[in-house]
């Protein structure tokens, strides 16, 4: 089942001599359940690609389709995790996670059950009542992921989510992300500049090249990494 379909997508910023081609003729199809890792040098258009899929930006040329419909903007079905998690600092871990479902009017019991499960999945059951300012960087990133999971998105987009973490925390988070993906069956598209990370997590690795932003190579992984 196809989730994303980018057809000949190009993205050009600016005009005349100030013009930058961020993406050129990108064709990309993503099926439900895939874990796509996007690699490439700085400035090759990775974030632009993610923003187009998220619905934050619109391609100058071509068509971006999500679940058989043109992407018209951001919505709950496509969740984004950024490198620096933006959490509600005045709310607790649990309140941050339940915020989305609550404003959507999901039933209280459903939210509670779901939240407990998510807290367990990401190893924060003991920290549910903590305030955000009490958390380490890795914990904040876990809360950011938990908050996204609470909305049950069809697609999770991550822009270098582990880039700001120390090596050990990053390894732990990689394992956690992999387990969550396996258990929940989400579709994930993650930008990283860490080749090992891409190899370990991706079911497909996409390598982009600069000038202009194109897909250089796609590598379908035929193994599952377990560590
Ligand atoms: P990456 O995420 O791979 O580092 P980006 O998608 O952020 O690359 O950027 C690709 C190119 O497009 C870069 O040259 C960048 O400077 C340019 N670019 C990105 N966003 C904008 C913007 N909003 N306005 C102008 N140029 C942009
Ligand atoms: P559609 O599902 O037909 O594409 P929308 O995306 O507008 O339409 O979603 C319809 C309603 O469902 C909206 O009120 C939206 O807030 C809510 N919604 C969207 N995604 C989710 C989700 N993953 N979980 C729960 N509610 C959602």
Tab-separated table of C-alpha atoms and ligand atoms in Angstrom:
chain	number	residue	atom	x	y	z
A	1	UNK	CA	0.000	0.000	0.000
A	2	UNK	CA	1.458	3.286	-1.173
A	3	UNK	CA	1.634	6.157	1.283
A	4	UNK	CA	3.812	8.802	-0.385
A	5	UNK	CA	4.218	9.495	-4.068
A	6	UNK	CA	6.449	12.326	-5.228
A	7	UNK	CA	6.202	12.793	-8.977
A	8	UNK	CA	8.947	14.780	-10.632
A	9	UNK	CA	9.152	17.203	-7.727
A	10	UNK	CA	11.420	20.235	-8.003
A	11	UNK	CA	11.931	23.024	-5.518
A	12	UNK	CA	13.555	26.296	-6.478
A	13	UNK	CA	14.074	29.072	-3.945
A	14	UNK	CA	14.639	32.708	-4.891
A	15	UNK	CA	14.892	34.322	-8.306
A	16	UNK	CA	17.465	35.212	-10.939
A	17	UNK	CA	21.048	35.123	-9.711
A	18	UNK	CA	19.803	34.371	-6.167
A	19	UNK	CA	18.123	31.195	-7.354
A	20	UNK	CA	18.800	27.928	-5.537
A	21	UNK	CA	17.614	24.563	-6.753
A	22	UNK	CA	16.987	22.592	-3.573
A	23	UNK	CA	15.369	19.616	-5.302
A	24	UNK	CA	15.359	18.590	-8.946
A	25	UNK	CA	13.028	16.041	-10.487
A	26	UNK	CA	12.591	13.874	-7.430
A	27	UNK	CA	10.579	10.695	-7.914
A	28	UNK	CA	9.913	8.849	-4.704
A	29	UNK	CA	7.345	6.270	-3.732
A	30	UNK	CA	7.062	5.070	-0.147
A	31	UNK	CA	4.945	2.116	0.891
A	32	UNK	CA	3.214	1.679	4.220
A	33	UNK	CA	5.505	0.186	6.842
A	34	UNK	CA	8.802	1.219	5.269
A	35	UNK	CA	11.559	2.860	7.282
A	36	UNK	CA	13.282	5.261	4.914
A	37	UNK	CA	16.579	6.860	5.871
A	38	UNK	CA	17.741	9.853	3.855
A	39	UNK	CA	21.467	10.527	3.707
A	40	UNK	CA	23.371	13.280	1.956
A	41	UNK	CA	25.675	16.249	2.419
A	42	UNK	CA	24.511	19.448	4.037
A	43	UNK	CA	22.425	21.529	1.655
A	44	UNK	CA	21.434	18.658	-0.653
A	45	UNK	CA	17.742	19.199	-0.013
A	46	UNK	CA	16.938	16.636	2.682
A	47	UNK	CA	14.998	19.045	4.878
A	48	UNK	CA	13.193	20.507	1.903
A	49	UNK	CA	12.101	17.015	0.895
A	50	UNK	CA	10.799	16.388	4.409
A	51	UNK	CA	9.008	19.733	4.574
A	52	UNK	CA	7.240	19.078	1.282
A	53	UNK	CA	6.009	15.718	2.534
A	54	UNK	CA	5.008	17.301	5.856
A	55	UNK	CA	3.019	19.920	3.962
A	56	UNK	CA	5.038	22.896	5.210
A	57	UNK	CA	6.293	23.764	1.742
A	58	UNK	CA	4.918	23.293	-1.750
A	59	UNK	CA	7.031	22.187	-4.703
A	60	UNK	CA	7.633	24.660	-7.513
A	61	UNK	CA	7.134	21.816	-9.961
A	62	UNK	CA	5.735	18.324	-9.872
A	63	UNK	CA	3.241	16.692	-7.564
A	64	UNK	CA	3.400	15.495	-3.969
A	65	UNK	CA	0.762	12.928	-3.043
A	66	UNK	CA	-0.025	11.386	0.323
A	67	UNK	CA	-2.533	8.550	0.524
A	68	UNK	CA	-3.779	9.237	-3.004
A	69	UNK	CA	-4.403	12.914	-2.349
A	70	UNK	CA	-2.285	15.985	-3.144
A	71	UNK	CA	-0.517	17.247	-0.033
A	72	UNK	CA	-2.242	20.492	0.925
A	73	UNK	CA	-0.693	21.220	4.310
A	74	UNK	CA	0.283	19.703	7.632
A	75	UNK	CA	-2.153	17.425	9.447
A	76	UNK	CA	-2.290	14.767	12.147
A	77	UNK	CA	-1.544	11.968	9.726
A	78	UNK	CA	2.002	13.218	9.124
A	79	UNK	CA	3.911	13.934	12.297
A	80	UNK	CA	7.299	15.628	12.480
A	81	UNK	CA	10.082	15.140	15.034
A	82	UNK	CA	12.798	17.783	14.892
A	83	UNK	CA	16.356	17.745	16.179
A	84	UNK	CA	15.525	20.136	18.996
A	85	UNK	CA	12.290	18.934	20.518
A	86	UNK	CA	9.765	21.665	21.094
A	87	UNK	CA	7.827	20.551	24.131
A	88	UNK	CA	5.405	22.539	26.250
A	89	UNK	CA	7.771	23.515	29.075
A	90	UNK	CA	5.014	24.307	31.575
A	91	UNK	CA	3.440	20.859	31.243
A	92	UNK	CA	4.594	17.506	32.625
A	93	UNK	CA	5.829	14.596	30.500
A	94	UNK	CA	2.390	13.005	30.612
A	95	UNK	CA	0.558	16.246	29.843
A	96	UNK	CA	2.804	16.821	26.847
A	97	UNK	CA	1.891	13.390	25.518
A	98	UNK	CA	-1.862	13.678	26.125
A	99	UNK	CA	-2.141	17.227	24.752
A	100	UNK	CA	-2.741	16.202	21.131
A	101	UNK	CA	-5.395	13.543	21.750
A	102	UNK	CA	-7.137	15.834	24.243
A	103	UNK	CA	-7.539	18.732	21.853
A	104	UNK	CA	-8.868	16.246	19.298
A	105	UNK	CA	-11.466	15.145	21.823
A	106	UNK	CA	-10.341	11.552	22.202
A	107	UNK	CA	-12.055	9.843	25.159
A	108	UNK	CA	-10.318	10.163	28.500
A	109	UNK	CA	-10.003	6.405	29.142
A	110	UNK	CA	-8.664	5.798	25.663
A	111	UNK	CA	-6.059	8.511	26.170
A	112	UNK	CA	-5.041	7.124	29.534
A	113	UNK	CA	-4.598	3.568	28.294
A	114	UNK	CA	-2.742	4.674	25.204
A	115	UNK	CA	-0.480	7.023	27.149
A	116	UNK	CA	0.462	4.347	29.657
A	117	UNK	CA	1.419	2.048	26.820
A	118	UNK	CA	3.493	4.710	25.098
A	119	UNK	CA	5.263	5.689	28.316
A	120	UNK	CA	6.172	2.041	28.766
A	121	UNK	CA	7.313	1.673	25.156
A	122	UNK	CA	9.706	4.572	25.443
A	123	UNK	CA	10.796	3.819	28.984
A	124	UNK	CA	9.371	6.872	30.698
A	125	UNK	CA	6.756	5.292	32.980
A	126	UNK	CA	8.667	6.454	36.035
A	127	UNK	CA	8.952	10.003	34.730
A	128	UNK	CA	5.359	10.730	33.730
A	129	UNK	CA	4.906	13.419	36.377
A	130	UNK	CA	8.200	15.192	35.808
A	131	UNK	CA	8.409	18.658	34.399
A	132	UNK	CA	10.121	19.131	31.071
A	133	UNK	CA	12.883	21.289	32.571
A	134	UNK	CA	13.936	18.325	34.738
A	135	UNK	CA	14.730	16.144	31.722
A	136	UNK	CA	17.976	15.373	29.923
A	137	UNK	CA	18.261	15.932	26.173
A	138	UNK	CA	17.684	12.253	25.435
A	139	UNK	CA	14.594	12.150	27.619
A	140	UNK	CA	13.203	15.239	25.922
A	141	UNK	CA	13.671	13.581	22.564
A	142	UNK	CA	11.832	10.503	23.866
A	143	UNK	CA	8.943	12.681	25.036
A	144	UNK	CA	8.869	14.329	21.612
A	145	UNK	CA	8.596	10.899	20.014
A	146	UNK	CA	5.954	9.824	22.533
A	147	UNK	CA	3.893	12.908	21.810
A	148	UNK	CA	3.978	12.075	18.132
A	149	UNK	CA	2.998	8.436	18.778
A	150	UNK	CA	0.002	9.562	20.846
A	151	UNK	CA	-1.487	11.077	17.711
A	152	UNK	CA	-1.207	7.726	15.893
A	153	UNK	CA	0.111	9.242	12.692
A	154	UNK	CA	0.324	7.194	9.530
A	155	UNK	CA	3.695	8.722	8.821
A	156	UNK	CA	6.481	9.852	11.130
A	157	UNK	CA	8.959	12.320	9.657
A	158	UNK	CA	12.185	12.904	11.551
A	159	UNK	CA	14.822	15.518	10.732
A	160	UNK	CA	18.075	14.413	12.374
A	161	UNK	CA	16.238	13.525	15.582
A	162	UNK	CA	19.351	12.155	17.266
A	163	UNK	CA	21.848	14.683	15.922
A	164	UNK	CA	22.157	16.610	19.172
A	165	UNK	CA	22.587	13.607	21.463
A	166	UNK	CA	25.761	12.044	22.828
A	167	UNK	CA	26.918	8.726	21.343
A	168	UNK	CA	25.525	6.429	24.028
A	169	UNK	CA	22.152	8.140	24.237
A	170	UNK	CA	21.983	8.048	20.450
A	171	UNK	CA	22.541	4.274	20.412
A	172	UNK	CA	19.821	3.778	23.002
A	173	UNK	CA	17.452	5.963	21.018
A	174	UNK	CA	18.187	4.056	17.816
A	175	UNK	CA	17.160	0.815	19.492
A	176	UNK	CA	14.079	2.456	20.897
A	177	UNK	CA	13.006	3.955	17.579
A	178	UNK	CA	13.499	0.606	15.884
A	179	UNK	CA	11.421	-1.227	18.506
A	180	UNK	CA	8.634	1.319	18.369
A	181	UNK	CA	8.560	1.130	14.574
A	182	UNK	CA	8.474	-2.688	14.656
A	183	UNK	CA	5.760	-2.852	17.279
A	184	UNK	CA	3.521	-0.087	15.937
A	185	UNK	CA	4.039	-0.683	12.236
A	186	UNK	CA	4.393	3.036	11.462
A	187	UNK	CA	5.923	4.338	8.297
A	188	UNK	CA	9.022	6.389	9.009
A	189	UNK	CA	11.106	8.776	6.937
A	190	UNK	CA	14.191	9.912	8.798
A	191	UNK	CA	16.964	12.288	7.797
A	192	UNK	CA	20.353	11.483	9.223
A	193	UNK	CA	23.974	12.195	8.411
A	194	UNK	CA	25.090	9.047	10.195
A	195	UNK	CA	25.673	6.217	7.715
A	196	UNK	CA	25.701	3.568	10.448
A	197	UNK	CA	22.409	4.834	11.752
A	198	UNK	CA	20.874	4.710	8.283
A	199	UNK	CA	22.136	1.158	7.740
A	200	UNK	CA	20.927	0.009	11.141
A	201	UNK	CA	17.442	1.465	10.989
A	202	UNK	CA	16.458	1.805	7.360
A	203	UNK	CA	14.589	-0.736	5.297
A	204	UNK	CA	15.592	1.548	2.449
A	205	UNK	CA	18.407	4.073	2.384
A	206	UNK	CA	18.207	7.034	0.031
A	207	UNK	CA	21.364	8.921	-0.790
A	208	UNK	CA	20.950	12.444	-2.109
A	209	UNK	CA	23.504	14.519	-3.966
A	210	UNK	CA	24.118	18.230	-4.023
A	211	UNK	CA	23.850	20.618	-6.954
A	212	UNK	CA	21.139	20.150	-7.607
A	213	UNK	CA	19.269	18.086	-5.043
A	214	UNK	CA	18.684	14.721	-6.590
A	215	UNK	CA	18.380	11.139	-5.495
A	216	UNK	CA	21.742	9.585	-6.270
A	217	UNK	CA	21.030	6.093	-5.104
A	218	UNK	CA	18.427	4.011	-3.340
A	219	UNK	CA	19.488	0.968	-1.422
A	220	UNK	CA	16.905	-1.600	-0.470
A	221	UNK	CA	18.110	-3.388	2.649
A	222	UNK	CA	17.658	-7.143	2.603
A	223	UNK	CA	18.421	-7.770	6.234
A	224	UNK	CA	17.121	-6.722	9.583
A	225	UNK	CA	19.667	-5.448	11.958
A	226	UNK	CA	19.272	-6.535	15.544
A	227	UNK	CA	21.421	-5.411	18.402
B	1	LIG	P1	19.720	19.835	3.816
B	1	LIG	O1	18.563	19.572	4.727
B	1	LIG	O2	20.128	18.641	3.021
B	1	LIG	O3	20.884	20.434	4.527
B	1	LIG	P2	18.023	21.922	2.742
B	1	LIG	O4	16.826	21.250	2.229
B	1	LIG	O5	17.911	22.575	4.064
B	1	LIG	O6	19.260	20.909	2.726
B	1	LIG	O7	18.489	23.032	1.717
B	1	LIG	C1	18.722	22.762	0.333
B	1	LIG	C2	19.126	24.044	-0.370
B	1	LIG	O8	18.036	24.934	-0.425
B	1	LIG	C3	20.240	24.792	0.327
B	1	LIG	O9	21.047	25.388	-0.638
B	1	LIG	C4	19.509	25.837	1.136
B	1	LIG	O10	20.310	26.968	1.347
B	1	LIG	C5	18.325	26.144	0.240
B	1	LIG	N1	17.128	26.541	0.997
B	1	LIG	C6	16.456	25.764	1.873
B	1	LIG	N2	15.386	26.408	2.366
B	1	LIG	C7	15.384	27.643	1.798
B	1	LIG	C8	14.544	28.780	1.891
B	1	LIG	N3	13.447	28.769	2.668
B	1	LIG	N4	14.860	29.851	1.155
B	1	LIG	C9	15.934	29.867	0.369
B	1	LIG	N5	16.774	28.825	0.215
B	1	LIG	C10	16.506	27.721	0.921
B	2	LIG	P1	-9.182	12.681	6.649
B	2	LIG	O1	-8.949	11.717	7.765
B	2	LIG	O2	-10.450	12.415	5.905
B	2	LIG	O3	-7.983	12.850	5.766
B	2	LIG	P2	-8.530	14.926	8.306
B	2	LIG	O4	-7.112	14.646	8.091
B	2	LIG	O5	-8.968	16.350	8.226
B	2	LIG	O6	-9.451	14.108	7.312
B	2	LIG	O7	-8.932	14.341	9.728
B	2	LIG	C1	-10.297	14.320	10.143
B	2	LIG	C2	-10.348	14.532	11.643
B	2	LIG	O8	-9.611	13.501	12.328
B	2	LIG	C3	-9.729	15.834	12.072
B	2	LIG	O9	-10.564	16.428	13.057
B	2	LIG	C4	-8.404	15.478	12.634
B	2	LIG	O10	-8.036	16.336	13.694
B	2	LIG	C5	-8.619	14.071	13.158
B	2	LIG	N1	-7.416	13.268	13.000
B	2	LIG	C6	-6.519	13.342	11.988
B	2	LIG	N2	-5.545	12.467	12.146
B	2	LIG	C7	-5.811	11.794	13.288
B	2	LIG	C8	-5.155	10.757	13.991
B	2	LIG	N3	-4.028	10.224	13.561
B	2	LIG	N4	-5.706	10.314	15.115
B	2	LIG	C9	-6.843	10.857	15.559
B	2	LIG	N5	-7.505	11.843	14.953
B	2	LIG	C10	-7.005	12.323	13.825
